[in-house]
PDB file of C-alpha atoms in Angstrom:
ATOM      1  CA  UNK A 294      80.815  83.332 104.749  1.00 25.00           C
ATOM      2  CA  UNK A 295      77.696  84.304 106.960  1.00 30.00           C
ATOM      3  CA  UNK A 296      77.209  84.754 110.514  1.00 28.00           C
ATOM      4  CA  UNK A 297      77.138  81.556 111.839  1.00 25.00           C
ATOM      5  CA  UNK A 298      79.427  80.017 109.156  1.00 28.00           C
ATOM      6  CA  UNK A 299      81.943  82.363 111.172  1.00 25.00           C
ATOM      7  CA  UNK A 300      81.101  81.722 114.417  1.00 24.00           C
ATOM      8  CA  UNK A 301      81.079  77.986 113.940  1.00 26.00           C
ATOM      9  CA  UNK A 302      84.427  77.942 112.693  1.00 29.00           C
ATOM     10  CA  UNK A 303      86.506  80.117 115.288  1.00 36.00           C
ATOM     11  CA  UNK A 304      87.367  77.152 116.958  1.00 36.00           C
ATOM     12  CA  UNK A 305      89.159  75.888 113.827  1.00 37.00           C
ATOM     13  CA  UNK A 306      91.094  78.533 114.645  1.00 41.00           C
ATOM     14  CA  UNK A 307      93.263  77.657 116.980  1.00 41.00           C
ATOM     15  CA  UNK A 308      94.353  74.222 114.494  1.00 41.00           C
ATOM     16  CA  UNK A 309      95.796  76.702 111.506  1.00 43.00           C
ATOM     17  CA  UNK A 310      98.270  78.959 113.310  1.00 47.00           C
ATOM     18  CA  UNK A 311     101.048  77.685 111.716  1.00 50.00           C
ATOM     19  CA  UNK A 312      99.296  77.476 108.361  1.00 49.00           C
ATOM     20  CA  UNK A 313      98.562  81.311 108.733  1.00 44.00           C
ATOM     21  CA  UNK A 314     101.946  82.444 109.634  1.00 47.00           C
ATOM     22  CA  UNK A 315     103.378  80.124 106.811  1.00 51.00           C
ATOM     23  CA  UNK A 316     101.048  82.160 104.664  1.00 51.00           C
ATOM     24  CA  UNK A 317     101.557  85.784 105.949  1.00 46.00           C
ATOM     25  CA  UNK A 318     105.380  85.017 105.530  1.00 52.00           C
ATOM     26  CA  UNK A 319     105.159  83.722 102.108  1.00 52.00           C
ATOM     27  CA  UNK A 320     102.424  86.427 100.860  1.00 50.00           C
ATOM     28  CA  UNK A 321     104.042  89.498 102.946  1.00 49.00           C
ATOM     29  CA  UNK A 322     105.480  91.411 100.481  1.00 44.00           C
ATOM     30  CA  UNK A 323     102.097  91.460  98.636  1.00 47.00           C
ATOM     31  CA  UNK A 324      99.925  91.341 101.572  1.00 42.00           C
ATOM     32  CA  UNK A 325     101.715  94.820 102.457  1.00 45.00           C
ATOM     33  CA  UNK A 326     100.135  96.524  99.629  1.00 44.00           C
ATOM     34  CA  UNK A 327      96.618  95.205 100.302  1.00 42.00           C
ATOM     35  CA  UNK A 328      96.490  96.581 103.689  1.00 43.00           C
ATOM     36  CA  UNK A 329      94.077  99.452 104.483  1.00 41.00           C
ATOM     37  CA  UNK A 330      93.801 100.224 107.728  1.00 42.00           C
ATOM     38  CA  UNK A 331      90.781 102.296 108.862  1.00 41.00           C
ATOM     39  CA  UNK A 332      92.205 105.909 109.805  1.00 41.00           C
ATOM     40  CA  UNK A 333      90.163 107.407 113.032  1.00 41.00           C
ATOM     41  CA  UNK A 334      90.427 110.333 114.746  1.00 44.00           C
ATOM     42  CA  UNK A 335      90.398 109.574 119.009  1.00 45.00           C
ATOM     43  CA  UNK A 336      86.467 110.658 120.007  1.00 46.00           C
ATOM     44  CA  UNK A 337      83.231 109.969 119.406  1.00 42.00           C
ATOM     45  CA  UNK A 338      82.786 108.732 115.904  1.00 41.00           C
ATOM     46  CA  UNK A 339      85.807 106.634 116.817  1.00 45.00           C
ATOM     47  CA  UNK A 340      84.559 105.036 119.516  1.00 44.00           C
ATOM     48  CA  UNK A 341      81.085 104.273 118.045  1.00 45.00           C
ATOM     49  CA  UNK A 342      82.963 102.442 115.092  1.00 45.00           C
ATOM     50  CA  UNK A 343      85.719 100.259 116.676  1.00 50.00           C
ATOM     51  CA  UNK A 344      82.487  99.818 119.080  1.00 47.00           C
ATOM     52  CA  UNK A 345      80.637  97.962 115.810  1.00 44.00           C
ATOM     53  CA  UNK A 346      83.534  96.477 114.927  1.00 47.00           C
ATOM     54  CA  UNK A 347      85.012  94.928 118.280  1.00 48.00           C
ATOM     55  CA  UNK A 348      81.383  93.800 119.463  1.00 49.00           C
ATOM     56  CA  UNK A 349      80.030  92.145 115.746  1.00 45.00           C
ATOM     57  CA  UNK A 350      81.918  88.658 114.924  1.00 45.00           C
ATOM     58  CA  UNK A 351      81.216  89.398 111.317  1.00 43.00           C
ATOM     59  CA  UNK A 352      82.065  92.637 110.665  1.00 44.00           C
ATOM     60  CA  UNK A 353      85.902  91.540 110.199  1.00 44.00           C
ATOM     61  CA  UNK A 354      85.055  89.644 107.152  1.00 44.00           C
ATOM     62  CA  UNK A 355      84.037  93.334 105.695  1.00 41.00           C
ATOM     63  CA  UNK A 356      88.079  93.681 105.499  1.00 41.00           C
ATOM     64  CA  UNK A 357      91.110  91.769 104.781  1.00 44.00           C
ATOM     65  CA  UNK A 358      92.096  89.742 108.237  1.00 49.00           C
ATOM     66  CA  UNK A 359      95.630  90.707 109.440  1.00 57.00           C
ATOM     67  CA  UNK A 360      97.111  88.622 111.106  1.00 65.00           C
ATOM     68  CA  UNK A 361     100.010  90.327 112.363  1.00 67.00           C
ATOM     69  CA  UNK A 362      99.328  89.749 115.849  1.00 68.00           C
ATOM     70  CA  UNK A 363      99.791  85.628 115.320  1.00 79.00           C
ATOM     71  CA  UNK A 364     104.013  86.793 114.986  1.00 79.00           C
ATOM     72  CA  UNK A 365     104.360  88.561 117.793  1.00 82.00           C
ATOM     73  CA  UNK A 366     102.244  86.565 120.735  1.00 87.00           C
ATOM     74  CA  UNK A 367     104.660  83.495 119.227  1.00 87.00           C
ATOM     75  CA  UNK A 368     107.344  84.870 121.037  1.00 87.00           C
ATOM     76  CA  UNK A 369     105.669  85.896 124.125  1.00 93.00           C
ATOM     77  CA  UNK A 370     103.581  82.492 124.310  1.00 88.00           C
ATOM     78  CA  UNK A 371     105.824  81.000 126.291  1.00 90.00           C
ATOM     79  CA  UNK A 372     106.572  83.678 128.690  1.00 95.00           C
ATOM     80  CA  UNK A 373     106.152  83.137 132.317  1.00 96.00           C
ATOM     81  CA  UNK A 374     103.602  86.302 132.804  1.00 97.00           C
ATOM     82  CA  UNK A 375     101.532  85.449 129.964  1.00 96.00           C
ATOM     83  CA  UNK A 376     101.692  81.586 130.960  1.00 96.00           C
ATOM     84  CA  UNK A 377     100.075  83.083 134.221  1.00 97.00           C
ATOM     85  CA  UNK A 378      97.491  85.209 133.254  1.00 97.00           C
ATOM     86  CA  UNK A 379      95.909  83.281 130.543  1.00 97.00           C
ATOM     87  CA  UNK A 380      94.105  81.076 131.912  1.00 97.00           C
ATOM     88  CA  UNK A 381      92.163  84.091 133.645  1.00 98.00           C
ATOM     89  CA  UNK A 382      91.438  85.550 130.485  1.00 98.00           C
ATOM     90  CA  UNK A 383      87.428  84.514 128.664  1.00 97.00           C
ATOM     91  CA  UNK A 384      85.722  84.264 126.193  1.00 95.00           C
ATOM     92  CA  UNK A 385      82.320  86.166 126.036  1.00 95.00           C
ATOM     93  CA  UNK A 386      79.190  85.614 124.147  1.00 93.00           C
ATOM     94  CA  UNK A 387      76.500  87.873 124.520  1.00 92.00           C
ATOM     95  CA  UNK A 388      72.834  87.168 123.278  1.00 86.00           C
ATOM     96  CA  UNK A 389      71.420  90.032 122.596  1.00 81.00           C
ATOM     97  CA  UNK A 390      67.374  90.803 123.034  1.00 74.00           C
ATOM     98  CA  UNK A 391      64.796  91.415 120.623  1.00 70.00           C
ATOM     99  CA  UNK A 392      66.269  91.161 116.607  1.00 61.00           C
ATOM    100  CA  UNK A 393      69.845  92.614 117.596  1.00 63.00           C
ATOM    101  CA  UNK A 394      72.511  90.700 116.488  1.00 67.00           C
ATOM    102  CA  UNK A 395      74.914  88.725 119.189  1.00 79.00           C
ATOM    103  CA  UNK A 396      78.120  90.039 119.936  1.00 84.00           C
ATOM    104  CA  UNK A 397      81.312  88.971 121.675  1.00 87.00           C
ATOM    105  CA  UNK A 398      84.423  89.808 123.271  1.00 92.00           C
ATOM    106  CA  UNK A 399      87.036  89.020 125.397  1.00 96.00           C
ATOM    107  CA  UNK A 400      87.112  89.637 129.467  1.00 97.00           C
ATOM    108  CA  UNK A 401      89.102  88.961 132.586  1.00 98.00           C
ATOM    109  CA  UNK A 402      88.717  87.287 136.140  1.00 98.00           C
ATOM    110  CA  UNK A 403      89.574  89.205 139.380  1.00 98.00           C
ATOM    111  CA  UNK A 404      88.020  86.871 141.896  1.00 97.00           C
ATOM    112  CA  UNK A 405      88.004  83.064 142.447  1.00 97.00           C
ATOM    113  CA  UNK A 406      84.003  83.471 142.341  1.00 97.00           C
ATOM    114  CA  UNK A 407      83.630  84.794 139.274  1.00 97.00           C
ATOM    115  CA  UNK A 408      83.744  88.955 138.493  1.00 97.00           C
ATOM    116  CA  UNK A 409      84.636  89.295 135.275  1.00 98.00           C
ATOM    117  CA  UNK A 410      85.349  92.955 133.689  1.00 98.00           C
ATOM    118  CA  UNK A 411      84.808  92.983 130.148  1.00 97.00           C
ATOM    119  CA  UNK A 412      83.505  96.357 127.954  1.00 96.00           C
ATOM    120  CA  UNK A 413      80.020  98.223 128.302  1.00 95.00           C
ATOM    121  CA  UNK A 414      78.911  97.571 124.699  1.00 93.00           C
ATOM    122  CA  UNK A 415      80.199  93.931 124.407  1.00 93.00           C
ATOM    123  CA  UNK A 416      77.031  92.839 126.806  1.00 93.00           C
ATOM    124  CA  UNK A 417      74.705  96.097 126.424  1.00 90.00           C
ATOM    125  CA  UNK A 418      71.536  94.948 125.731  1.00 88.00           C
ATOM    126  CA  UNK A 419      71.893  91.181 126.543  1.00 91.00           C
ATOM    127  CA  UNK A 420      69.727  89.362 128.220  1.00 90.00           C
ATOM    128  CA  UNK A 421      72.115  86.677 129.236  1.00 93.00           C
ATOM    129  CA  UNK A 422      75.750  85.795 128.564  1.00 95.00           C
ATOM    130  CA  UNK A 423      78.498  82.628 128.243  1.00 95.00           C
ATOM    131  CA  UNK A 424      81.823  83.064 129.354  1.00 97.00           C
ATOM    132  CA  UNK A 425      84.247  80.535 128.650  1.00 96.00           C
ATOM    133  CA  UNK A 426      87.386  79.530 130.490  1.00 97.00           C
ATOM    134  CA  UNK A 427      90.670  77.837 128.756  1.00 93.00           C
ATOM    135  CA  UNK A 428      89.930  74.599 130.657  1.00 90.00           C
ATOM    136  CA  UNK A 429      86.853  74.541 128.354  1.00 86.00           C
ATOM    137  CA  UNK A 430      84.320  75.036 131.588  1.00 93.00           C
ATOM    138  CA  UNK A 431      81.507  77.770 130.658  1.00 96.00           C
ATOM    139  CA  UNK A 432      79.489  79.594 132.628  1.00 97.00           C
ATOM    140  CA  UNK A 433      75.907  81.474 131.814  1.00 96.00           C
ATOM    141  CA  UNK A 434      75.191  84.689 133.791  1.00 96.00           C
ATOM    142  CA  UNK A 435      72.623  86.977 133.826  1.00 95.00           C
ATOM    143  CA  UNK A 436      73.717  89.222 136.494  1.00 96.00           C
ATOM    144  CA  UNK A 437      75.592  92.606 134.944  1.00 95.00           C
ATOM    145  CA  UNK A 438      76.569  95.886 136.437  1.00 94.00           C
ATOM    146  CA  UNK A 439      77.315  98.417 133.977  1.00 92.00           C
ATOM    147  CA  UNK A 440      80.015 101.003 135.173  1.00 91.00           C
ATOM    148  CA  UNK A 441      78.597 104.477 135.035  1.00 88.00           C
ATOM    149  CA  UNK A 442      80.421 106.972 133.167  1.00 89.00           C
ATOM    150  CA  UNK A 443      82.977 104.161 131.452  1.00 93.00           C
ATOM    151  CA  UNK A 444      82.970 101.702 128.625  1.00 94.00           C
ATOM    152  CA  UNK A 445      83.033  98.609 131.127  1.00 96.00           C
ATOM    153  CA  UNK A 446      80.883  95.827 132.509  1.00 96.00           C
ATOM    154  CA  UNK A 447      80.897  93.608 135.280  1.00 97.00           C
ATOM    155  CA  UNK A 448      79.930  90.073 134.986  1.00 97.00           C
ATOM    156  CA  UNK A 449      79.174  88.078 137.834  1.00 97.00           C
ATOM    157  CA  UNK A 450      79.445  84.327 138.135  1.00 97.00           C
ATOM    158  CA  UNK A 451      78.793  81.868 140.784  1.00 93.00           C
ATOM    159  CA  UNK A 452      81.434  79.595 140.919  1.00 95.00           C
ATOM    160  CA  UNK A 453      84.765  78.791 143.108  1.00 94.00           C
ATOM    161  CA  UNK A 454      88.323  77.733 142.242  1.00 96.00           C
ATOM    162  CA  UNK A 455      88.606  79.855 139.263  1.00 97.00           C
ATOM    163  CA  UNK A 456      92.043  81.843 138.223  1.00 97.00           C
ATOM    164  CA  UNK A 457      92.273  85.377 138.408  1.00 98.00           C
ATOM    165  CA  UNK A 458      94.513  88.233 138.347  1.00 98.00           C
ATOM    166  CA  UNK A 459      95.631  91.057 140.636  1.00 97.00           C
ATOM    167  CA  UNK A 460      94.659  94.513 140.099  1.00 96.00           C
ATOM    168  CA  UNK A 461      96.108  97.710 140.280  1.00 93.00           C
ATOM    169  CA  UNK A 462      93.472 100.602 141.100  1.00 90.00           C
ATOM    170  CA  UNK A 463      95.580 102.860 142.882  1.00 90.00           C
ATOM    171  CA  UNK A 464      97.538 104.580 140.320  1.00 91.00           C
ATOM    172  CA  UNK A 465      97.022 104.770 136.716  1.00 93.00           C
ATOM    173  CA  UNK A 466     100.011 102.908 134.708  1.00 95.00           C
ATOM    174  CA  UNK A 467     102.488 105.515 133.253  1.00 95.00           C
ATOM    175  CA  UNK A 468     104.035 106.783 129.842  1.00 96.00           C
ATOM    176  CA  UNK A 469     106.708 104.898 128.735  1.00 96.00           C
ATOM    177  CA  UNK A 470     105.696 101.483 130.319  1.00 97.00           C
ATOM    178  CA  UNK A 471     105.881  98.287 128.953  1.00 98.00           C
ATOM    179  CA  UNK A 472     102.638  96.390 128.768  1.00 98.00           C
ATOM    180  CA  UNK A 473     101.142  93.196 127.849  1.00 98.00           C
ATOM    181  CA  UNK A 474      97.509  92.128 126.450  1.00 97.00           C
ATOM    182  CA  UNK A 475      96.018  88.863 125.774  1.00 97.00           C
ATOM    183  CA  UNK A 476      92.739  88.527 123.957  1.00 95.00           C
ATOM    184  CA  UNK A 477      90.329  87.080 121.771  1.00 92.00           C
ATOM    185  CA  UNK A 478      91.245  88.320 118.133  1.00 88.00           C
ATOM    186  CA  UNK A 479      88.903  87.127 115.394  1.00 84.00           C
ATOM    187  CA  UNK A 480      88.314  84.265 116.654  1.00 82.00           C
ATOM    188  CA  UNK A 481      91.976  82.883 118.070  1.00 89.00           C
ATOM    189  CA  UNK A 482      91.937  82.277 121.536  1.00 92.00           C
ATOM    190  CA  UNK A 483      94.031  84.060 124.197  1.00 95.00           C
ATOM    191  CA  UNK A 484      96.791  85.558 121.884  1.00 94.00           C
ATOM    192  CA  UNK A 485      99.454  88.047 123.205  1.00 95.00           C
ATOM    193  CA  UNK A 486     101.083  91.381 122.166  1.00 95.00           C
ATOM    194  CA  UNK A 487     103.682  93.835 123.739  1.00 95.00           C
ATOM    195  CA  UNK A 488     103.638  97.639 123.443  1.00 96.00           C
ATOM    196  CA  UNK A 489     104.471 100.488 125.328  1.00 97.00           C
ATOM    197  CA  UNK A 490     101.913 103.407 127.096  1.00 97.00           C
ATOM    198  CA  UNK A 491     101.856 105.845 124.886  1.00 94.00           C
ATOM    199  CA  UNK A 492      99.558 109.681 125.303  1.00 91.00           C
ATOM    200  CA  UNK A 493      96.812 109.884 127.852  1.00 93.00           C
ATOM    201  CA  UNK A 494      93.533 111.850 126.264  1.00 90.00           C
ATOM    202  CA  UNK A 495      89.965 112.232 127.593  1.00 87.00           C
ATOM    203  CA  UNK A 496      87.018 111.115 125.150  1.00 78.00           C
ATOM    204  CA  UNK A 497      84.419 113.149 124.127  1.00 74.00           C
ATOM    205  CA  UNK A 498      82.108 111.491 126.823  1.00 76.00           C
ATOM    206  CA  UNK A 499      84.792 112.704 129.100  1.00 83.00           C
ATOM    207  CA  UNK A 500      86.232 109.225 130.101  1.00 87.00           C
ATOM    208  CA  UNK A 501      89.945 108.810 130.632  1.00 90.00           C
ATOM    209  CA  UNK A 502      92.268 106.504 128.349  1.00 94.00           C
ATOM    210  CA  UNK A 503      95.353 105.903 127.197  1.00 95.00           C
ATOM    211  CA  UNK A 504      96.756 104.564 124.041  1.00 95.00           C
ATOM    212  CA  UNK A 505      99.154 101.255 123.143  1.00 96.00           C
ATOM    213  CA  UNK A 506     101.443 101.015 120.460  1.00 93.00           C
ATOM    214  CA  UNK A 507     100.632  97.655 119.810  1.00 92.00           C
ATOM    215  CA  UNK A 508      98.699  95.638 117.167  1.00 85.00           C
ATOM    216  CA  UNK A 509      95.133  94.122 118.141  1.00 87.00           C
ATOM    217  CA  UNK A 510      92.196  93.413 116.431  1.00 85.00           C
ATOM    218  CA  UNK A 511      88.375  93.062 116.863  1.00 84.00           C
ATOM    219  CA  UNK A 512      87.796  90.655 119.350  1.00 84.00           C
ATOM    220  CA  UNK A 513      90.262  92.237 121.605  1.00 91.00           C
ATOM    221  CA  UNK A 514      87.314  94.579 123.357  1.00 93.00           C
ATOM    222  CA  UNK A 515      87.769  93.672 126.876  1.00 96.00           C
ATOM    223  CA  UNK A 516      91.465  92.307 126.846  1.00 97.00           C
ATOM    224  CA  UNK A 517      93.322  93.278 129.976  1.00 98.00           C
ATOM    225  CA  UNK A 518      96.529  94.842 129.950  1.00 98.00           C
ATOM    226  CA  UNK A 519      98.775  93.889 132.344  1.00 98.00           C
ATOM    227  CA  UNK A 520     101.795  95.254 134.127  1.00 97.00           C
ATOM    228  CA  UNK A 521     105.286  93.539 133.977  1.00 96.00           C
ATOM    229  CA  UNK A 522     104.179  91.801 137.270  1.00 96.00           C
ATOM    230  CA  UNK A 523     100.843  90.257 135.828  1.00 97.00           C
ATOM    231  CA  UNK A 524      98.289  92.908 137.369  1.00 97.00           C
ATOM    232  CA  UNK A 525      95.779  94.339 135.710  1.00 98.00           C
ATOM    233  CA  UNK A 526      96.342  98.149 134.569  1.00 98.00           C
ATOM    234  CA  UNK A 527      93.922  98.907 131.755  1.00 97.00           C
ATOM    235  CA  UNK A 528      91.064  97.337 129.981  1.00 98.00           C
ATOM    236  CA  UNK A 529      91.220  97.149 125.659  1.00 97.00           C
ATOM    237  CA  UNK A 530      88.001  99.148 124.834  1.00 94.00           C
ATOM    238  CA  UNK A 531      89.003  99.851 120.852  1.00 92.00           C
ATOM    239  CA  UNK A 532      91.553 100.581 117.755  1.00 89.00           C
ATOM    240  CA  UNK A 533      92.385 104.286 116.749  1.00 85.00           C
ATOM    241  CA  UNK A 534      94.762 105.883 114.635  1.00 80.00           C
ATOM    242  CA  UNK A 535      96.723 109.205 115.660  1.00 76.00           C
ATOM    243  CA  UNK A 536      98.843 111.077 113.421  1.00 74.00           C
ATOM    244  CA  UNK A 537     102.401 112.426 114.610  1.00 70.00           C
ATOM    245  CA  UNK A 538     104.873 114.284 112.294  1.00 75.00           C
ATOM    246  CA  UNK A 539     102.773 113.481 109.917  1.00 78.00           C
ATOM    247  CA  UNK A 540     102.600 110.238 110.132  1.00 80.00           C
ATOM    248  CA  UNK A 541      99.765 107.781 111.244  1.00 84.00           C
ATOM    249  CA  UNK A 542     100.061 105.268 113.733  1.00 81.00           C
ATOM    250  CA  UNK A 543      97.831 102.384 115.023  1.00 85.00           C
ATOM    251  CA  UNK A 544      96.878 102.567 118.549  1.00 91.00           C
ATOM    252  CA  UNK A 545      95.084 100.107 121.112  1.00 94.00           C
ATOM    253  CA  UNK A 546      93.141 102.128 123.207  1.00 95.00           C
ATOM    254  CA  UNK A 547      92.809 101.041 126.894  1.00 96.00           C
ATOM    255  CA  UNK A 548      90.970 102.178 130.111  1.00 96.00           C
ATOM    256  CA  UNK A 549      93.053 102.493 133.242  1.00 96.00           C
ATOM    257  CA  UNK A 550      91.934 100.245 136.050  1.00 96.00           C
ATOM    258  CA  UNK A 551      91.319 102.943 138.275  1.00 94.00           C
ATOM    259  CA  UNK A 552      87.760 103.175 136.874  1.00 93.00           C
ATOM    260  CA  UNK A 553      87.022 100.329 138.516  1.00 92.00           C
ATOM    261  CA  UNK A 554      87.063 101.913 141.891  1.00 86.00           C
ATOM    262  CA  UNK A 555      83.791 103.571 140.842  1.00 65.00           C
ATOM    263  CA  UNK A 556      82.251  99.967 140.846  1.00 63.00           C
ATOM    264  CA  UNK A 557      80.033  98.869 144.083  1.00 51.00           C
ATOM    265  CA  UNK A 558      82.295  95.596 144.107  1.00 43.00           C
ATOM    266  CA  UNK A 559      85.544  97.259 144.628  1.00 42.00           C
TER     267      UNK A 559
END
């Protein structure tokens, strides 16, 4: 499947839920031996390649989809937080200038206007982009404000009425807490997982993150995590893979919302 065979068909998506769980469940046991998960080490070359990955719709078809992430936001669909916050949670499409390729992503509202915070190299480079609401309203914007220093963007819109979520920029979330992010993954639409905050580590580029034991997948740059109240505590910039007693275990790797008091809006 090309390009825009993909992107054609993520709306399909949504439709075949069922039909993909019915199939994980069936095929697990030899789905489990398939897998190959990508094994990174947290810094540069890291970053740069869940970068490709997160920002490209196609690159996923390069491996074997997993859809482990369908099993767990079933059981937190219906939660009251997650019943809250997703209808502030987007759907980006960036067109890119010149020959590069479009990308997209996922992002989240924190004003009833329209300021969207989504990742740095989701819209890098674009010279306009759609973001898409769950009501099905989109909205084009060309006006962007790249956050110095971090791997985040900030999309203004010019609108009223729309839902957003609180955010926390005073203190950074701590070790041991529960979290929650909804996202974008290949292609399904606002979909839900649970972990806990895991190490705190500084990037080569000298940016502050934290790590999420909990499964997401490209798509998911932008997602917000949110605190057990429904604020906003971190922002899904990639996947990486740490090893611990010898032993290697996916991460989600999140910014805390603190950064965003380096923003002109806030």
């Amino acid at each position: 499947m090309d390009e825009q065979d993909y992107l054609q068909s993520e709306g399909e998506h949504d439709d075949t839920i069922d039909e993909y769980l019915e199939m994980l469940e069936e095929d697990e046991a030899s789905a489990e031996s398939k897998r190959s998960r990508p094994v990174f080490k947290i810094g540069a070359v890291v970053i740069l390649l869940a970068f490709i990955a997160f920002a490209y719709a196609w690159l996923p078809f390069l491996w074997p989809p997993h859809l482990d992430f369908l099993q767990q936001d079933q059981a937190l669909s219906e939660e009251d937080l997650v019943l809250r916050c997703k209808p502030a949670v987007v759907n980006i499409q960036a067109k890119k200038t010149g020959d590069a390729l479009s990308s997209q992503g996922t992002g989240i509202n924190l004003e009833a206007e329209g300021m969207i915070i989504t990742n740095r190299h989701v819209v890098e480079g674009a010279e306009s982009v759609k973001v898409s609401f769950s009501d099905e309203k989109s909205y084009f914007s060309q006006d962007m404000e790249i956050i110095d220093g971090y791997d985040l963007a900030v999309i203004r819109l010019k609108a009223k009425d729309l839902p957003f979520v609180a955010v926390e920029t005073e203190q950074m979330v701590e070790r041991g807490q529960i979290v929650t992010i909804i996202g974008n993954p290949r292609g399904f639409q606002r979909i839900s997982s649970r972990g806990e905050v895991k190490e705190y580590f500084e990037s080569d580029a000298g940016m502050p993150a934290f790590t999420i034991n909990a499964t997401i997948a490209p798509g998911s740059s932008g997602s917000p995590v949110l605190d057990e109240k429904g604020c906003l505590v971190g922002i899904i910039f990639a996947i990486g893979t740490v090893k611990l007693d010898g032993e290697e275990q996916e991460r989600a790797l999140a910014i805390p919302a603190t950064a965003l008091n380096y923003t002109e809006a806030r």
